[in-house]
CSV table of C-alpha atoms in Angstrom, one decimal:
chain,number,residue,atom,x,y,z
A,4,MET,CA,-22.2,27.0,37.2
A,5,SER,CA,-18.5,27.5,37.1
A,6,LEU,CA,-16.4,23.7,36.0
A,7,VAL,CA,-13.6,24.6,38.1
A,8,GLU,CA,-14.3,25.5,41.7
A,9,TYR,CA,-11.3,28.7,42.6
A,10,ALA,CA,-10.7,29.6,46.4
A,11,THR,CA,-7.5,30.0,48.4
A,12,THR,CA,-6.8,29.4,52.1
A,13,ASP,CA,-4.0,30.6,54.0
A,14,GLY,CA,-1.1,30.2,50.5
A,15,VAL,CA,-3.3,27.0,48.8
A,16,ALA,CA,-5.3,27.2,46.3
A,17,THR,CA,-7.9,24.4,45.7
A,18,LEU,CA,-9.0,24.1,42.3
A,19,THR,CA,-11.9,21.7,42.1
A,20,LEU,CA,-13.1,19.4,39.3
A,21,ASN,CA,-17.1,20.6,39.7
A,22,ASN,CA,-18.9,18.5,37.0
A,23,ALA,CA,-21.4,16.3,38.1
A,24,PRO,CA,-21.9,13.1,38.5
A,25,ALA,CA,-18.3,12.2,37.6
A,26,ASN,CA,-16.1,15.4,37.4
A,27,CYS,CA,-15.3,14.2,33.5
A,28,TYR,CA,-13.8,17.3,32.0
A,29,SER,CA,-14.7,18.9,28.5
A,30,ARG,CA,-13.2,21.9,26.7
A,31,ASP,CA,-14.6,24.1,28.4
A,32,MET,CA,-13.3,22.6,31.7
A,33,MET,CA,-10.0,22.3,30.5
A,34,THR,CA,-10.2,25.9,29.7
A,35,GLU,CA,-11.1,26.7,33.2
A,36,LEU,CA,-8.5,25.1,34.3
A,37,ASP,CA,-5.6,26.4,32.4
A,38,ALA,CA,-7.4,29.7,33.4
A,39,ALA,CA,-7.1,28.9,37.3
A,40,ILE,CA,-3.9,27.4,36.7
A,41,LEU,CA,-2.4,30.4,35.6
A,42,LYS,CA,-4.3,32.6,38.2
A,43,ALA,CA,-2.6,30.3,40.6
A,44,ARG,CA,0.4,31.0,39.0
A,45,PHE,CA,0.6,34.7,38.8
A,46,ASP,CA,-0.9,35.3,42.7
A,47,PRO,CA,2.4,35.9,44.7
A,48,ASP,CA,0.4,34.8,48.1
A,49,VAL,CA,-0.3,31.3,46.4
A,50,HIS,CA,2.8,29.1,47.4
A,51,VAL,CA,0.4,25.5,47.0
A,52,ILE,CA,-1.6,24.5,44.9
A,53,VAL,CA,-4.3,21.8,45.4
A,54,VAL,CA,-6.6,19.8,42.7
A,55,ARG,CA,-9.4,17.4,43.9
A,56,GLY,CA,-12.7,16.5,42.5
A,57,ALA,CA,-16.6,17.9,43.9
A,58,GLY,CA,-17.9,15.2,46.1
A,59,GLU,CA,-17.1,12.1,47.3
A,60,LYS,CA,-17.8,9.6,44.5
A,61,PHE,CA,-15.0,10.7,41.6
A,62,PHE,CA,-12.0,12.8,41.8
A,63,CYS,CA,-12.5,12.7,38.0
A,64,ALA,CA,-13.5,10.1,35.6
A,65,GLY,CA,-11.6,11.8,32.4
A,66,ALA,CA,-12.8,12.9,29.4
A,67,ASP,CA,-16.4,13.4,28.3
A,68,ILE,CA,-17.2,10.7,26.3
A,69,ALA,CA,-20.5,11.9,25.0
A,70,MET,CA,-19.1,14.4,23.7
A,71,LEU,CA,-16.0,12.5,21.9
A,72,GLN,CA,-18.4,10.4,20.4
A,73,GLY,CA,-20.2,13.3,18.7
A,74,ALA,CA,-16.6,15.0,17.5
A,75,ASP,CA,-15.5,15.2,14.8
A,76,PRO,CA,-11.2,13.8,14.6
A,77,TYR,CA,-10.5,17.7,14.0
A,78,PHE,CA,-12.0,18.3,17.3
A,79,LYS,CA,-10.5,15.4,18.9
A,80,TYR,CA,-7.2,16.3,18.1
A,81,ASN,CA,-7.5,20.0,19.1
A,82,PHE,CA,-9.0,18.8,22.7
A,83,CYS,CA,-6.0,16.3,23.4
A,84,LEU,CA,-3.2,18.7,22.5
A,85,HIS,CA,-5.4,21.4,24.9
A,86,ALA,CA,-5.5,18.6,27.2
A,87,ASN,CA,-1.8,18.1,26.8
A,88,GLU,CA,-1.1,22.2,26.8
A,89,THR,CA,-3.0,22.3,29.6
A,90,LEU,CA,-1.5,19.3,32.0
A,91,LEU,CA,2.0,20.8,31.2
A,92,ARG,CA,1.6,24.5,32.6
A,93,LEU,CA,0.5,22.7,36.4
A,94,GLU,CA,3.5,20.3,35.9
A,95,HIS,CA,5.6,23.6,34.8
A,96,THR,CA,4.3,25.7,37.2
A,97,PRO,CA,7.1,26.6,39.9
A,98,LYS,CA,5.0,25.8,42.9
A,99,LEU,CA,4.1,22.7,44.4
A,100,VAL,CA,0.7,20.9,43.6
A,101,ILE,CA,-0.6,18.0,45.3
A,102,ALA,CA,-3.3,16.2,43.8
A,103,ALA,CA,-6.2,15.1,46.6
A,104,ILE,CA,-8.0,12.1,45.3
A,105,ASP,CA,-11.2,11.1,47.2
A,106,GLY,CA,-13.5,9.1,44.7
A,107,HIS,CA,-12.4,7.2,41.3
A,108,CYS,CA,-9.2,8.4,39.6
A,109,VAL,CA,-10.0,6.8,35.8
A,110,GLY,CA,-8.8,7.5,32.5
A,111,GLY,CA,-8.0,11.0,32.0
A,112,GLY,CA,-8.4,11.2,35.5
A,113,LEU,CA,-5.5,9.4,36.6
A,114,GLU,CA,-3.8,11.5,34.0
A,115,VAL,CA,-4.7,14.9,35.4
A,116,ALA,CA,-3.3,13.2,39.2
A,117,MET,CA,0.0,12.5,37.7
A,118,ALA,CA,0.3,16.1,35.9
A,119,CYS,CA,0.1,16.5,39.9
A,120,ASP,CA,3.8,16.6,42.4
A,121,ILE,CA,2.1,15.0,44.8
A,122,ARG,CA,-0.8,12.1,45.1
A,123,ILE,CA,-2.8,11.7,48.6
A,124,ALA,CA,-5.8,8.9,48.2
A,125,ARG,CA,-8.4,8.6,50.6
A,126,GLN,CA,-8.2,5.2,51.7
A,127,GLY,CA,-10.9,2.6,50.7
A,128,ARG,CA,-12.6,5.2,48.8
A,129,GLY,CA,-12.0,4.4,45.2
A,130,LYS,CA,-10.6,3.1,42.2
A,131,CYS,CA,-7.9,4.1,40.1
A,132,GLY,CA,-6.4,2.8,36.2
A,133,LEU,CA,-5.8,3.6,32.4
A,134,PRO,CA,-8.4,1.7,31.0
A,135,GLU,CA,-9.1,3.4,28.0
A,136,VAL,CA,-7.6,0.1,25.9
A,137,LYS,CA,-11.5,-1.0,26.0
A,138,LEU,CA,-12.5,2.1,24.0
A,139,GLY,CA,-10.4,0.9,21.0
A,140,VAL,CA,-7.9,3.9,21.9
A,141,LEU,CA,-4.9,4.7,23.5
A,142,PRO,CA,-4.7,7.2,27.1
A,143,GLY,CA,-4.6,10.3,25.0
A,144,THR,CA,-4.1,13.2,28.0
A,145,GLY,CA,-0.4,12.0,29.1
A,146,GLY,CA,-1.3,8.7,30.6
A,147,THR,CA,1.7,6.6,28.4
A,148,GLN,CA,3.8,9.2,29.1
A,149,ARG,CA,3.5,9.8,32.5
A,150,LEU,CA,2.8,6.2,33.5
A,151,VAL,CA,6.2,5.2,31.9
A,152,ARG,CA,8.0,7.7,34.7
A,153,VAL,CA,6.1,6.6,37.5
A,154,VAL,CA,6.0,2.7,37.1
A,155,GLY,CA,8.1,1.8,34.9
A,156,LYS,CA,8.0,0.6,31.3
A,157,SER,CA,7.0,-2.9,31.5
A,158,LYS,CA,4.2,-2.7,34.3
A,159,ALA,CA,2.9,0.8,32.4
A,160,ILE,CA,2.4,-1.0,29.0
A,161,GLU,CA,1.1,-3.9,30.9
A,162,LEU,CA,-1.6,-1.8,33.0
A,163,MET,CA,-2.3,0.2,30.1
A,164,ALA,CA,-2.8,-2.9,27.8
A,165,VAL,CA,-4.7,-4.7,30.2
A,166,GLY,CA,-6.7,-1.9,30.7
A,167,GLU,CA,-6.3,-3.0,34.5
A,168,VAL,CA,-8.7,-0.5,37.1
A,169,PHE,CA,-7.7,-1.1,40.9
A,170,PRO,CA,-8.2,0.1,44.3
A,171,PHE,CA,-5.9,2.5,46.1
A,172,GLU,CA,-4.0,0.3,47.8
A,173,ARG,CA,-3.1,-1.2,44.5
A,174,ALA,CA,-1.8,2.1,43.5
A,175,ALA,CA,0.4,3.0,46.3
A,176,GLU,CA,1.9,0.2,45.9
A,177,LEU,CA,2.7,0.8,42.6
A,178,GLY,CA,3.7,4.4,43.4
A,179,LEU,CA,1.2,6.0,41.9
A,180,VAL,CA,0.1,7.8,45.1
A,181,ASP,CA,2.2,9.0,47.6
A,182,HIS,CA,0.1,8.8,50.2
A,183,LEU,CA,-2.6,6.7,51.7
A,184,TRP,CA,-5.1,8.1,54.6
A,185,GLU,CA,-7.9,7.5,56.3
A,186,ALA,CA,-10.9,10.5,56.8
A,187,GLU,CA,-14.1,10.6,57.8
A,188,SER,CA,-15.6,12.7,55.7
A,189,HIS,CA,-14.7,14.3,51.9
A,190,ALA,CA,-14.6,17.9,54.0
A,191,ASP,CA,-12.5,16.1,57.0
A,192,PHE,CA,-9.9,14.8,54.0
A,193,HIS,CA,-9.6,18.3,52.5
A,194,ALA,CA,-9.1,19.7,55.6
A,195,LYS,CA,-6.2,17.0,56.3
A,196,VAL,CA,-4.9,17.9,52.7
A,197,LEU,CA,-4.7,22.1,53.7
A,198,GLU,CA,-3.3,21.1,57.0
A,199,TRP,CA,-0.4,18.9,55.4
A,200,ALA,CA,0.4,21.3,52.5
A,201,GLY,CA,0.6,24.1,54.9
A,202,GLN,CA,4.0,22.8,55.7
A,203,PHE,CA,5.1,24.1,52.2
A,204,VAL,CA,3.8,27.6,52.6
A,205,PRO,CA,5.8,30.5,54.5
A,206,PRO,CA,6.9,31.3,57.0
A,207,LYS,CA,7.0,27.6,57.6
A,208,ALA,CA,8.5,27.0,54.3
A,209,ALA,CA,11.1,28.8,51.8
A,210,SER,CA,8.2,28.1,49.2
A,211,ARG,CA,10.5,29.4,46.3
A,212,ALA,CA,12.5,27.1,47.1
A,213,VAL,CA,10.2,24.5,46.8
A,214,GLY,CA,8.9,25.6,43.7
A,215,LEU,CA,12.7,25.6,42.1
A,216,ILE,CA,13.1,22.3,43.3
A,217,LYS,CA,10.2,20.9,41.5
A,218,ARG,CA,11.0,22.7,38.5
A,219,ALA,CA,15.0,21.4,38.6
A,220,CYS,CA,13.4,17.7,39.1
A,221,GLN,CA,10.4,18.3,36.3
A,222,THR,CA,12.6,19.5,33.5
A,223,GLY,CA,16.2,17.9,34.8
A,224,ALA,CA,14.3,14.3,34.3
A,225,GLU,CA,14.1,14.5,31.0
A,226,ILE,CA,17.4,16.0,29.6
A,227,ALA,CA,21.1,14.7,30.0
A,228,ILE,CA,22.7,15.3,33.7
A,229,ALA,CA,25.3,17.6,32.4
A,230,ASP,CA,22.4,19.6,31.3
A,231,GLY,CA,20.3,18.7,34.1
A,232,LEU,CA,23.2,20.3,36.6
A,233,ALA,CA,23.5,23.4,34.6
A,234,LEU,CA,19.6,23.7,35.5
A,235,GLU,CA,20.3,23.0,39.1
A,236,ARG,CA,22.9,25.5,39.1
A,237,GLU,CA,21.2,28.5,37.6
A,238,LEU,CA,18.2,28.4,39.6
A,239,GLN,CA,20.3,27.8,42.8
A,240,GLN,CA,22.0,31.0,41.9
A,241,ARG,CA,18.2,32.3,41.8
A,242,LEU,CA,17.9,31.4,45.0
A,243,PHE,CA,21.2,32.7,46.3
A,244,GLU,CA,19.8,36.2,45.2
A,245,GLY,CA,16.9,35.9,47.2
A,246,GLU,CA,15.3,36.9,50.6
A,247,ASP,CA,14.7,33.4,51.8
A,248,ALA,CA,18.4,31.9,51.1
A,249,ARG,CA,19.8,34.8,53.4
A,250,GLU,CA,16.9,34.2,56.0
A,251,GLY,CA,17.9,30.4,56.4
A,252,LEU,CA,21.5,30.8,56.3
A,253,ALA,CA,21.2,33.2,59.0
A,254,ALA,CA,18.7,31.3,61.2
A,255,TYR,CA,21.3,28.8,60.6
A,256,ASN,CA,24.0,30.7,62.3
A,257,GLU,CA,22.0,32.0,65.2
A,258,LYS,CA,20.5,28.5,65.9
A,259,ARG,CA,16.7,30.3,65.6
A,260,GLU,CA,14.2,29.2,63.4
A,261,PRO,CA,13.8,30.4,59.9
A,262,GLU,CA,11.1,33.0,59.3
A,263,PHE,CA,10.7,32.5,55.4
A,264,THR,CA,8.4,35.3,53.3
A,265,GLY,CA,8.7,33.1,49.9
A,266,ARG,CA,10.8,35.7,48.1
């Protein structure tokens, strides 16, 4: 059985974390997730990536605690390093990444979700938070760094120091969740996510421009503004040299809807 199921539908690749009962990740799952991210990155027919958990109870409950308890510090360090590298690969992939959160999203599961560009949660279906302090450790898969960038320094420190776990509605108030949707079932929720993701797929959207907007923001937020502006200019020039920019400008001048190709 695959720990990360990979499927594509109409230009959207879905990566499903599948490790019952809580979709906890191990070294093997991270290795499969890493491979799935690369598969989606290299596929020119994939324009959007959706990450979700199997079943309705958990998106992901984080790292497999039993596995970590039995591991030596050398393994634990390299396990955290590989997890960091995998989520950075997801963050650096120039395609929009959506976390479809239908079930509890805690610990490392929230760290996975924060590495996605947009987070959509199913209303009333779970809680999220970074409670690692209650295990005597810190959120070690990017949580201390990404939570600060999402909610601000003082609030991030408070949430992690207390180890608070809270409903999706509170997550939406904090800005951790971008959209909170009602859905009748797990399948209905995923169908709604796929439909929403379709707006970023050609011919409706210039998906290459969407991907480079992401890259400009992800990298630009971490560097000086002059360097960020230089990056923006270079990415813009790449788009000017592509088909979609020519199509978009022509369609505007001809007063018609553009037909984008993602190139």
